[in-house]
Coordinates of C-alpha atoms and ligand atoms in Angstrom, one line a residue:
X1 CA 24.1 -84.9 73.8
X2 CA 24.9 -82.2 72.0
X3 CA 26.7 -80.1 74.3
X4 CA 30.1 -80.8 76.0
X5 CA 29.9 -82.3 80.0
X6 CA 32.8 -81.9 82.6
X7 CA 33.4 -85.3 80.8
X8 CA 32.4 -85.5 77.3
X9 CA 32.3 -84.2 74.5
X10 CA 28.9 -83.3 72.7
X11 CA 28.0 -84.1 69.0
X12 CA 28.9 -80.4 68.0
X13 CA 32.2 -80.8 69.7
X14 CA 32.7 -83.8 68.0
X15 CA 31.4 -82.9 64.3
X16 CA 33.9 -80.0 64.6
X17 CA 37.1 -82.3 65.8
X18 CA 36.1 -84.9 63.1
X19 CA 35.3 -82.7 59.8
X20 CA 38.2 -80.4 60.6
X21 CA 40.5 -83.4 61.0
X22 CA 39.1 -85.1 57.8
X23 CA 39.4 -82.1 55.9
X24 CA 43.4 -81.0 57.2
X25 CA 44.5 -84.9 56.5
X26 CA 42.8 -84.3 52.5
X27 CA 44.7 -80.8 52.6
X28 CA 47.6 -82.2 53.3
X29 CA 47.9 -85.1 50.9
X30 CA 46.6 -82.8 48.4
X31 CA 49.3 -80.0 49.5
X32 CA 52.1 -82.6 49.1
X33 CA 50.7 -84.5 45.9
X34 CA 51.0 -80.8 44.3
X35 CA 54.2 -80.3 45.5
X36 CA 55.5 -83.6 44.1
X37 CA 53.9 -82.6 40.8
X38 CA 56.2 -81.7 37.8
X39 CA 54.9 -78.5 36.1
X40 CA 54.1 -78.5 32.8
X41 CA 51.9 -78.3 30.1
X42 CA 50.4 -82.0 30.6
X43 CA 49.7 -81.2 34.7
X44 CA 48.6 -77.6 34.0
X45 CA 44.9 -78.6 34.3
X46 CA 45.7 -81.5 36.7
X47 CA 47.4 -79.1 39.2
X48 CA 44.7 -76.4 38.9
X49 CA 42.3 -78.6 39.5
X50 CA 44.5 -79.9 42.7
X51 CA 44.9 -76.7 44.0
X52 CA 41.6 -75.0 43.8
X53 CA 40.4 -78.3 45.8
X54 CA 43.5 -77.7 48.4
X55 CA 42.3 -73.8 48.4
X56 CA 38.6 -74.1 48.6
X57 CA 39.0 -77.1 51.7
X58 CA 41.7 -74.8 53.4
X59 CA 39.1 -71.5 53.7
X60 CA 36.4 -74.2 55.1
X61 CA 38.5 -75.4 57.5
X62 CA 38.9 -71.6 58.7
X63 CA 35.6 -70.8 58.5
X64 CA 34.5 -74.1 60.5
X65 CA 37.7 -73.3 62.9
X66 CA 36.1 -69.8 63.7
X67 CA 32.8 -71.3 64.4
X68 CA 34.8 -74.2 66.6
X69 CA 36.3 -72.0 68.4
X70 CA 33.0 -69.6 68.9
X71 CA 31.1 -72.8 70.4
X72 CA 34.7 -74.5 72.7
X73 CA 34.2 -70.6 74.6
X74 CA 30.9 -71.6 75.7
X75 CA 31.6 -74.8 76.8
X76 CA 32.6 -77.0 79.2
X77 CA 36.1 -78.7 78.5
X78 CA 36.2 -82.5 79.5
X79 CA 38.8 -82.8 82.3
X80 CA 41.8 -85.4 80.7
X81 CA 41.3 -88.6 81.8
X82 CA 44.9 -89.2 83.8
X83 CA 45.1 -86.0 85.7
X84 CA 47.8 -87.7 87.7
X85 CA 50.0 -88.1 84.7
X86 CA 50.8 -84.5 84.6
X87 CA 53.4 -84.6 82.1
X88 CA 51.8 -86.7 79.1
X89 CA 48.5 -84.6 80.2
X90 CA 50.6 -81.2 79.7
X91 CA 51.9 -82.2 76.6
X92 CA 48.7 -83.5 75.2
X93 CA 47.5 -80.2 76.2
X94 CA 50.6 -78.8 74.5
X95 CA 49.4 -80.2 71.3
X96 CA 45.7 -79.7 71.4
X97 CA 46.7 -75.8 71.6
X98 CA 49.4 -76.3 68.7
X99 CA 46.6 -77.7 66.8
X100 CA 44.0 -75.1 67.6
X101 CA 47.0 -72.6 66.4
X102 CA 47.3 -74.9 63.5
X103 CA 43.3 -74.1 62.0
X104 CA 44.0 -70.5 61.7
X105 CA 47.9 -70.2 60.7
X106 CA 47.5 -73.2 57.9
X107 CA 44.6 -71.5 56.1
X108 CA 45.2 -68.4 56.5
X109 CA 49.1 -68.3 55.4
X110 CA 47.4 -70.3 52.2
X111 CA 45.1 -67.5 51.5
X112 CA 47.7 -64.4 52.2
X113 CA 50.1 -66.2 49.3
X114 CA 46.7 -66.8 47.0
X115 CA 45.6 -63.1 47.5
X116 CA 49.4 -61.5 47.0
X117 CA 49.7 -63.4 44.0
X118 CA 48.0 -63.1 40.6
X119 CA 46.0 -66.0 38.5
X120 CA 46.4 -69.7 38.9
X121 CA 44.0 -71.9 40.6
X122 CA 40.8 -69.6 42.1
X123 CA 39.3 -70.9 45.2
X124 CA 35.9 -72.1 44.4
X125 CA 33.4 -70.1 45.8
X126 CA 31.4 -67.0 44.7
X127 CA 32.6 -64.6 47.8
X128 CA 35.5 -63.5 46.3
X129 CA 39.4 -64.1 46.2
X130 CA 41.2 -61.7 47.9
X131 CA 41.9 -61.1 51.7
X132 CA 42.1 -56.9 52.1
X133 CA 44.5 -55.7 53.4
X134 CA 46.8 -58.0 51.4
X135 CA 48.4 -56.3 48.2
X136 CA 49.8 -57.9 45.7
X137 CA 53.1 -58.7 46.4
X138 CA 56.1 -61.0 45.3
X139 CA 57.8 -60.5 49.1
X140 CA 54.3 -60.8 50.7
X141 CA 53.3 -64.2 48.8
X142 CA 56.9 -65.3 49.5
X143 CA 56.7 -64.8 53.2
X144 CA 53.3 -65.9 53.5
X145 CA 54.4 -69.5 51.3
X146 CA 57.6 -70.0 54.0
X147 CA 54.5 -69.4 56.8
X148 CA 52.8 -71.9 54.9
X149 CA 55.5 -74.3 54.3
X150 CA 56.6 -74.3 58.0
X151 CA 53.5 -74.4 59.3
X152 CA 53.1 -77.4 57.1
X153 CA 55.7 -79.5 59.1
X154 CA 54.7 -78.6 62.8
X155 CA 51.3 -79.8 61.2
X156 CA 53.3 -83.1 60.7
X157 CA 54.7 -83.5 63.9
X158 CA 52.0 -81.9 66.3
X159 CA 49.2 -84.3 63.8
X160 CA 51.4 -87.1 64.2
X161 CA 52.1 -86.7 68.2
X162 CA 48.5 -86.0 68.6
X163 CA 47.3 -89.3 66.7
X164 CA 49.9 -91.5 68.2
X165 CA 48.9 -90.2 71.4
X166 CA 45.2 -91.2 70.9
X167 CA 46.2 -94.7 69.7
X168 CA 48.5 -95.0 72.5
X169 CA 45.3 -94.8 74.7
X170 CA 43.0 -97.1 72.7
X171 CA 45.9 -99.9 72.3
X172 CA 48.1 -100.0 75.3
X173 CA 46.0 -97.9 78.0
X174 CA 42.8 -99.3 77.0
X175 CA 40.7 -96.3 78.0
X176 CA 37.9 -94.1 77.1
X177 CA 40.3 -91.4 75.4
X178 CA 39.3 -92.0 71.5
X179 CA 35.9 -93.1 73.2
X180 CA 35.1 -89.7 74.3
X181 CA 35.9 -88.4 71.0
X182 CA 34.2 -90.7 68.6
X183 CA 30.9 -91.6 70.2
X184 CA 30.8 -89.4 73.3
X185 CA 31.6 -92.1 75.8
X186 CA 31.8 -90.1 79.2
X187 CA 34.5 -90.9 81.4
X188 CA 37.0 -89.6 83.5
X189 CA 36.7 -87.0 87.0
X190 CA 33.6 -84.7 86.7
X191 CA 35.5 -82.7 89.2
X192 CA 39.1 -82.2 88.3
X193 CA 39.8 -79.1 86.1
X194 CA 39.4 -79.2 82.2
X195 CA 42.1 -76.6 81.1
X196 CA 45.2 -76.0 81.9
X197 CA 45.6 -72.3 80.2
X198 CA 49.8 -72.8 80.9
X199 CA 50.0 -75.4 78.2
X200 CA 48.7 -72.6 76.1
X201 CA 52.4 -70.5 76.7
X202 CA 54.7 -73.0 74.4
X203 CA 51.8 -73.1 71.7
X204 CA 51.9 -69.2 71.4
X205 CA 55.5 -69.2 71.3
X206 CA 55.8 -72.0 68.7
X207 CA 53.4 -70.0 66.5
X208 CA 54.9 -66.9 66.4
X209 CA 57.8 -68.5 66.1
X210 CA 56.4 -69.8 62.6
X211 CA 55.1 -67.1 61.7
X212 CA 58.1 -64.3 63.0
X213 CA 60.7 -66.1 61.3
X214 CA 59.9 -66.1 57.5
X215 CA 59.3 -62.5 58.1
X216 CA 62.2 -62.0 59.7
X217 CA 64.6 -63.6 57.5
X218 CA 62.9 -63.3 54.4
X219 CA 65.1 -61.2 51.8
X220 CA 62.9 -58.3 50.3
X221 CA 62.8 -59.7 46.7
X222 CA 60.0 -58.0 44.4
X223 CA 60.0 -56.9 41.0
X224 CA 57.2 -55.4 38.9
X225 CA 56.5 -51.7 38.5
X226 CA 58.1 -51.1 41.7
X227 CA 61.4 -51.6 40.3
X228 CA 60.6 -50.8 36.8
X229 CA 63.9 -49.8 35.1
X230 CA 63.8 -48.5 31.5
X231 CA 66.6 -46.8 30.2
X232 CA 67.1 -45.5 26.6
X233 CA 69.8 -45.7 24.0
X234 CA 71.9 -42.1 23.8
X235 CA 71.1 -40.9 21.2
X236 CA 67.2 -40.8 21.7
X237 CA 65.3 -38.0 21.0
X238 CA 63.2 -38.6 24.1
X239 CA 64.1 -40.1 27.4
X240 CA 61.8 -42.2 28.9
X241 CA 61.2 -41.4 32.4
X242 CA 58.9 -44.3 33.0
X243 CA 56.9 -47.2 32.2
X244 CA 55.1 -50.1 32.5
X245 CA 55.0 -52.9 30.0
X246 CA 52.2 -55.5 30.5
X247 CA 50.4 -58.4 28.6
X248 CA 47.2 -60.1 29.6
X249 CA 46.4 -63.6 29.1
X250 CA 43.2 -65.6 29.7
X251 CA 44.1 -68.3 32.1
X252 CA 41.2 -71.2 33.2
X253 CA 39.1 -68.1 31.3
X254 CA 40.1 -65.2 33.6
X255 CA 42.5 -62.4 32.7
X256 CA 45.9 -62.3 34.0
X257 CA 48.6 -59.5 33.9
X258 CA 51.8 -60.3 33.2
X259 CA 55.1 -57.5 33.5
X260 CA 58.3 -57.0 32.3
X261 CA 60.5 -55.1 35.0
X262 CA 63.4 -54.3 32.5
X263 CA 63.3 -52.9 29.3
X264 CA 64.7 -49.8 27.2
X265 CA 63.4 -48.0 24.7
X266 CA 64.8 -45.8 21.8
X267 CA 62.3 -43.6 20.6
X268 CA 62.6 -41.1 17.6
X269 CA 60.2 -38.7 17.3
X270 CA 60.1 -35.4 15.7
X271 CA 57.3 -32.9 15.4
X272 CA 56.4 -33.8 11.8
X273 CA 54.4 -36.6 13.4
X274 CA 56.9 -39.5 12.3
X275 CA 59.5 -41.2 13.7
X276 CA 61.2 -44.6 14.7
X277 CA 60.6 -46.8 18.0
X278 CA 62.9 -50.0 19.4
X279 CA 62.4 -51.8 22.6
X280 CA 64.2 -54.1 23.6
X281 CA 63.0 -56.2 26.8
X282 CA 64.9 -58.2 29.3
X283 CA 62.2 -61.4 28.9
X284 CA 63.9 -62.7 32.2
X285 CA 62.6 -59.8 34.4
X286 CA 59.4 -61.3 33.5
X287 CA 57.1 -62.1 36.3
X288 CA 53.3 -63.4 35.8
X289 CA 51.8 -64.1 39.5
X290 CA 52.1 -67.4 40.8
X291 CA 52.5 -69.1 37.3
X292 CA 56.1 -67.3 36.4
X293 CA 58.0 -70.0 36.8
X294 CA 56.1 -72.0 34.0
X295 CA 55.8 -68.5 32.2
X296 CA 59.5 -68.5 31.3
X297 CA 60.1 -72.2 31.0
X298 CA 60.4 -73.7 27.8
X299 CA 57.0 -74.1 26.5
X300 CA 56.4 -70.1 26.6
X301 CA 59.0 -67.3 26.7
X302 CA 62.2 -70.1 27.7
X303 CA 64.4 -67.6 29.1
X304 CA 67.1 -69.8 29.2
X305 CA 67.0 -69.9 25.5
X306 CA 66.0 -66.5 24.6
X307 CA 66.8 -63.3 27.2
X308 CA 65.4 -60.4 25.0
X309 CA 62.6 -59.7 22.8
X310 CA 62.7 -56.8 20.6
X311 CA 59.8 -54.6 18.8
X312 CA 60.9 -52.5 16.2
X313 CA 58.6 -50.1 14.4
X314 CA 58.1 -47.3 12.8
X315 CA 55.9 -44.4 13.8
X316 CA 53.0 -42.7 12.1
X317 CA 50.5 -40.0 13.4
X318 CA 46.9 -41.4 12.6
X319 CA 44.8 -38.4 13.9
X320 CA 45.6 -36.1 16.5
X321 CA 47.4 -37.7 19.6
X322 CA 46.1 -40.8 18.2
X323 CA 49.1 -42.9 16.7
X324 CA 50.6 -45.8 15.1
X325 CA 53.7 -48.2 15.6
X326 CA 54.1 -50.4 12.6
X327 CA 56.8 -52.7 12.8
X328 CA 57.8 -56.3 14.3
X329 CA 58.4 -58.2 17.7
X330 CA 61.0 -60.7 17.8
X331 CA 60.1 -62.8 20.9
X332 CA 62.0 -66.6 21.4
X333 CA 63.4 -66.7 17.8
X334 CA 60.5 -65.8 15.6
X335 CA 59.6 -62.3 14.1
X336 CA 56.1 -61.3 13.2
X337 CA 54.5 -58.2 12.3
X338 CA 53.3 -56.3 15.5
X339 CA 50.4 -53.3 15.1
X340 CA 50.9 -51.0 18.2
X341 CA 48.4 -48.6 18.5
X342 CA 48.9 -45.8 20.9
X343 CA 47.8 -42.2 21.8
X344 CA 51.2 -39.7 22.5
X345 CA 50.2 -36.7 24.7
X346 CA 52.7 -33.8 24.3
X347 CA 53.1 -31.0 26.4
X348 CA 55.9 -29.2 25.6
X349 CA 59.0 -31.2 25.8
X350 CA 57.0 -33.9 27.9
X351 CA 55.0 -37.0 26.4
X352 CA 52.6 -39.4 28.0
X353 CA 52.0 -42.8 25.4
X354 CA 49.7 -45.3 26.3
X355 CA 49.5 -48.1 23.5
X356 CA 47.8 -51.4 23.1
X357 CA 48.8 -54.7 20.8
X358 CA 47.1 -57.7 20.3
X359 CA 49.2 -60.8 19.1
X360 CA 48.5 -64.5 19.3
X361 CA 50.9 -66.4 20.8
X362 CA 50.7 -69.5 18.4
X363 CA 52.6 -67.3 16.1
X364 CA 55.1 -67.4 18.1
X365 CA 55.2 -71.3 19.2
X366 CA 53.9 -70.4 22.2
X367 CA 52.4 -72.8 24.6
X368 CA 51.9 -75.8 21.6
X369 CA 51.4 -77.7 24.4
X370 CA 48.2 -76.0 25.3
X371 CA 46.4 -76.9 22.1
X372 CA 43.1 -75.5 23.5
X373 CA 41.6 -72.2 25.0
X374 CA 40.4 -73.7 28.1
X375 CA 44.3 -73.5 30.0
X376 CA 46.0 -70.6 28.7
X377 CA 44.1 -68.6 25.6
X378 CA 45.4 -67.7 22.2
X379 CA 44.8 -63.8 22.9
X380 CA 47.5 -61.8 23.9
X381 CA 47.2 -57.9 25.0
X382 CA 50.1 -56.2 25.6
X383 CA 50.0 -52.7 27.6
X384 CA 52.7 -50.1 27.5
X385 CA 52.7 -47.0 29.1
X386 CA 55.3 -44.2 29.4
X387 CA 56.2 -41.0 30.2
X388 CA 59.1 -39.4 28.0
X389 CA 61.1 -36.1 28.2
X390 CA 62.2 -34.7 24.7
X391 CA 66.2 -34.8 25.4
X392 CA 67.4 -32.2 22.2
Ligands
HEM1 C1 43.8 -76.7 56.3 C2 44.5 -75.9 55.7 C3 45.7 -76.2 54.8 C4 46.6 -77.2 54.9 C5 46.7 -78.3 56.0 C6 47.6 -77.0 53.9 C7 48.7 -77.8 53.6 C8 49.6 -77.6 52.6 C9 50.7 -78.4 52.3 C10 51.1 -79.6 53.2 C11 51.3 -77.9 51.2 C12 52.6 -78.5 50.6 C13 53.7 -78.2 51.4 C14 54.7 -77.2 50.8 O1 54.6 -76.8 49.7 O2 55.7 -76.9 51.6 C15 50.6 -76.8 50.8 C16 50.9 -76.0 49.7 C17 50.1 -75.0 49.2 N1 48.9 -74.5 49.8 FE1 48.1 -75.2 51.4 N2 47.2 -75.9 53.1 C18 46.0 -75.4 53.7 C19 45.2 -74.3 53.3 C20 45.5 -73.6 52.1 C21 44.7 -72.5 51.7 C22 43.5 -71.9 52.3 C23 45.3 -72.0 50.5 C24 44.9 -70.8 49.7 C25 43.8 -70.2 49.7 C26 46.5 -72.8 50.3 C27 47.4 -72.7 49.2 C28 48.5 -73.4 49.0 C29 49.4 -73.3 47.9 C30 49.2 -72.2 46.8 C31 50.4 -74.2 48.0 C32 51.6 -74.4 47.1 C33 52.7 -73.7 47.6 C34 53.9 -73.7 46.6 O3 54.2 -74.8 46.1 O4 54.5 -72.7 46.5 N3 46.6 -73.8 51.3 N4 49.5 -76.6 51.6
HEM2 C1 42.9 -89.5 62.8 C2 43.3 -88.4 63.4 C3 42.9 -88.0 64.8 C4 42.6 -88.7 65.9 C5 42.5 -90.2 66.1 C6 42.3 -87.8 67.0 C7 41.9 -88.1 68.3 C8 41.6 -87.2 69.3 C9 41.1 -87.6 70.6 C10 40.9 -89.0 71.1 C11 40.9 -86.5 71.3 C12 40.4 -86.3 72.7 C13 41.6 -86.1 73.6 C14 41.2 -85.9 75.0 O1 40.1 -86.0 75.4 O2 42.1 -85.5 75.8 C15 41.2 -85.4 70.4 C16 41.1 -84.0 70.8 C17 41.5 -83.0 70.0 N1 42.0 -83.1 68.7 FE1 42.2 -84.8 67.6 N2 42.4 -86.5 66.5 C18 42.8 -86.6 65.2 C19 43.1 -85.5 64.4 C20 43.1 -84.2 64.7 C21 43.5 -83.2 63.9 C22 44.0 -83.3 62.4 C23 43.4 -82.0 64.6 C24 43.7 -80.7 64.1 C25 43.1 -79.7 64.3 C26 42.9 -82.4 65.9 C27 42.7 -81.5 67.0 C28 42.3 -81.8 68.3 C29 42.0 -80.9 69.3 C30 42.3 -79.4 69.2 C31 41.6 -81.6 70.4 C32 41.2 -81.1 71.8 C33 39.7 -81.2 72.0 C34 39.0 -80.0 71.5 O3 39.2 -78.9 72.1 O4 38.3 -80.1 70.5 N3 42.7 -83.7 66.0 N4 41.6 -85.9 69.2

C-alpha cells in the first residue's frame, strides 16, 4: 500500500522514515568524524571532501523533510499500538515531534553557518550556495554553528530514545511496532486516535529553546570592514579616513576574499606626483570565512609567530590618476619586492585609491604544504581601497 491506514504505514511513509533516518545517521558520523579531524595541510582535501558530503546529505534531508511533511498532512496517522500506556505513548509522541523538529533545525542551522560564511567545502549541487536573507556574517555563522552544535546533541538523545524505544518493542514487547515501520505490518486499534497534537507543546518548546539560546547568549563578535580601523602615523601628509584591505585566493578552484580588519597607513604624498607609502598590518585581525583558523596557523600567515606585515614603497605617478607603488612586503619573515598598482582620485584636499597587487605566496613559504593548485592556489590578489584627507 502506498498510502498510510488508521494502522499502517504506506511505502511513501516508510521510504520517507527510512532514507531520512539513513541519511541523518551518515550525517552524523560524518559531522563528528570532521570534528575529530585535526586541521591541516595533510586533511585539507580529506576534510573538504568530508564536509561537502555532510553539506550536500544535510540539504537532501530538508528537501525530502519538506516533501515528508507535505505528504504526513494528507494522511492518516497510525494510532500507537498501546493506547493504554499513556505515558510511554506521550513520550514516544514526544520524540517523534522532537524528531520532525530535528529535519528542519539540523539542516537548516548547517546551511545558515555555510551561507554566512565564505569558501571551504561548497555543497554539491548546481542550485546555488547561499540561503537569502542570510549575509555574511562572523556573528550570524557563529550563532547559527552553536544552533547546529546543540541541535546536534538533542539529535543524540531524542535518536537514541527513539531507537531504544523501537528495540524495546521488537525484543521485550514482541509487537508489531518496528513491523509497521519496516514492512507495513498493520496492527494496532483502527479506531483509537492517531495524534495526540499536546505532545507537540514540549517539542516546540525544546526547539526554540535550541534555537533562542545561542542567539540569546551569543556575544556580538565580528570583524571585517565593519570594524575596519586604520589609523595613520602623525606626521602623514594624508589621513586615511577608510579602507579595506583584501586578498583573494583560489580555494578547491573558487575565489575567496580574505580581510585584514586592522591596519595603518603613512602615506606621503605631495602634488609633484611623488611620494612615500608604509602600511603596516595587524596580520592577527585577519579573517578568511570559515578557513581563518587554518589561515593564520603555521603553514600560512602563523600569527603566533609573526603579528605584522609591512609594505613599504615608494610612489610614482604613471599617467594621470593612474599610479605606482614600488616597494616591498614583509609578510612572516621574508621580504620581497611588491608592485602595487593603483589609481589616486583627488579632489581637492580629498583622495580615493583603489590599488591592486599580485604576489605568489610560495615566495613567501606559504602553504609548502600545499604543493599543488588544486587546495589553495599559488595566485594571490590583494585589494586596497581608501579614502584619505590631505591633513597640511
Ligand atoms: C541532517 C542534517 C545534519 C546533521 C544531522 C548534521 C550533524 C552534524 C554534526 C553531528 C556535526 C558535528 C557536531 C559539532 O560540530 O558540534 C556537524 C557539523 C557541521 N555541519 Fe552539520 N549536520 C547536518 C546538516 C548540515 C548542513 C545542511 C550543513 C551545511 C550546508 C552542515 C554544515 C556543518 C558544518 C560546517 C559543520 C562543522 C561545524 C564546525 O566544526 O564548526 N550540516 N553537523
Ligand atoms: C535505526 C534507527 C530507527 C529505527 C529503528 C526507527 C524506528 C521507528 C519505528 C518502529 C517507528 C514507528 C513508531 C510507531 O508506530 O509508533 C518510527 C517512527 C518514527 N520515526 Fe523512526 N526509527 C529510526 C530512526 C529515526 C530517525 C533518525 C528519525 C529522525 C527523523 C526518525 C523519525 C521518526 C518519526 C518522526 C516517526 C513517527 C512516524 C512518522 O510520522 O513518520 N526515526 N521509527
Amino acid at each position: 500500500m502506498v498510502s498510510n491506514t488508521s494502522n499502517s504505514y504506506g511505502a511513501v511513509a516508510r521510504f520517507f522514515h527510512w532514507s531520512i533516518a539513513l541519511l541523518i545517521l551518515t550525517d552524523i558520523v560524518l559531522g563528528l568524524i570532521g570534528d575529530a579531524t585535526e586541521r591541516n595541510a595533510e586533511t585539507a582535501w580529506f576534510l573538504q571532501t568530508l564536509y561537502s558530503t555532510h553539506k550536500t546529505i544535510g540539504v537532501a534531508v530538508l528537501l525530502l523533510a519538506v516533501l515528508r511533511v507535505i505528504w504526513a498532512l494528507t494522511q492518516p496517522k497510525p494510532a500507537p499500538l498501546h493506547p493504554d500506556r499513556k505515558a510511554e505513548t506521550f513520550v514516544a509522541e514526544v520524540v517523534h515531534w522532537a524528531l520532525y523538529g530535528a529535519i528542519f533545525v539540523m539542516p537548516l542551522s548547517g546551511w545558515v553557518m555555510h551561507s554566512a560564511e565564505t569558501g571551504f567545502a561548497p555543497i554539491w549541487w548546481p542550485f546555488g550556495q547561499n540561503l537569502p536573507f542570510v549575509p555574511k556574517s562572523e556573528s550570524v555563522a557563529h550563532i547559527a554553528g552553536a544552533v547546529h552544535g546543540l541541535s546536534a546533541i538533542v539529535i543524540y538523545l531524542t535518536v537514541g530514545a527513539h531507537i531504544a524505544g523501537a528495540l524495546k518493542h521488537a525484543i521485550i514487547d514482541r509487537d508489531a511496532t518496528l513491523a509497521r515501520m519496516t514492512k507495513g505490518t498493520a496492527a494496532g486499534s483502527k479506531t483509537s486516535s492517531g495524534s495526540h497534537i499536546a505532545a507537540m507543546v514540549p517539542a516546540t518548546i525544546l526547539w526554540v529553546a535550541v534555537i533562542a539560546t545561542p542567539i540569546l547568549t551569543q556575544p556580538a563578535h565580528e570583524h571585517g570592514p565593519e570594524t575596519v580601523a586604520v589609523e595613520t602615523a602623525s606626521d602623514a601628509n594624508w589621513q586615511v579616513e577608510n579602507g579595506t584591505l583584501t586578498f583573494t585566493v583560489a580555494q578547491m578552484g573558487a575565489p575567496v576574499t580574505g580581510q585584514f580588519g586592522a591596519w595603518t597607513a603613512s602615506i606621503q604624498y605631495g602634488d609633484a606626483g611623488s611620494g612615500e607609502v608604509e602600511v603596516i598590518i595587524d596580520t592577527t585581525s585577519l579573517t578568511l570565512g570559515s578557513v581563518t583558523d587554518q589561515a593564520k596557523g603555521a603553514e600560512f600567515f602563523d600569527t603566533s609567530n609573526y603579528t605584522t606585515a609591512v609594505f613599504a614603497a615608494d610612489i610614482e605617478q604613471i599617467d594621470g590618476v593612474s599610479h605606482r607603488a614600488n616597494g616591498t612586503l614583509t609578510l612572516v619573515g621574508q621580504t620581497i619586492p611588491v608592485v602595487l598598482d593603483f589609481t589616486l582620485n583627488r579632489d581637492g584636499d580629498a583622495a580615493t585609491m583603489t590599488g591592486t597587487a599580485s604576489l605568489d605566496r610560495r615566495d613567501f613559504g606559504m602553504g609548502s604544504g600545499y604543493t599543488d593548485e588544486s587546495t589553495v592556489g599559488f595566485g594571490v590578489t590583494v585589494d586596497v581601497a581608501l579614502t584619505a584627507t590631505r591633513t597640511r
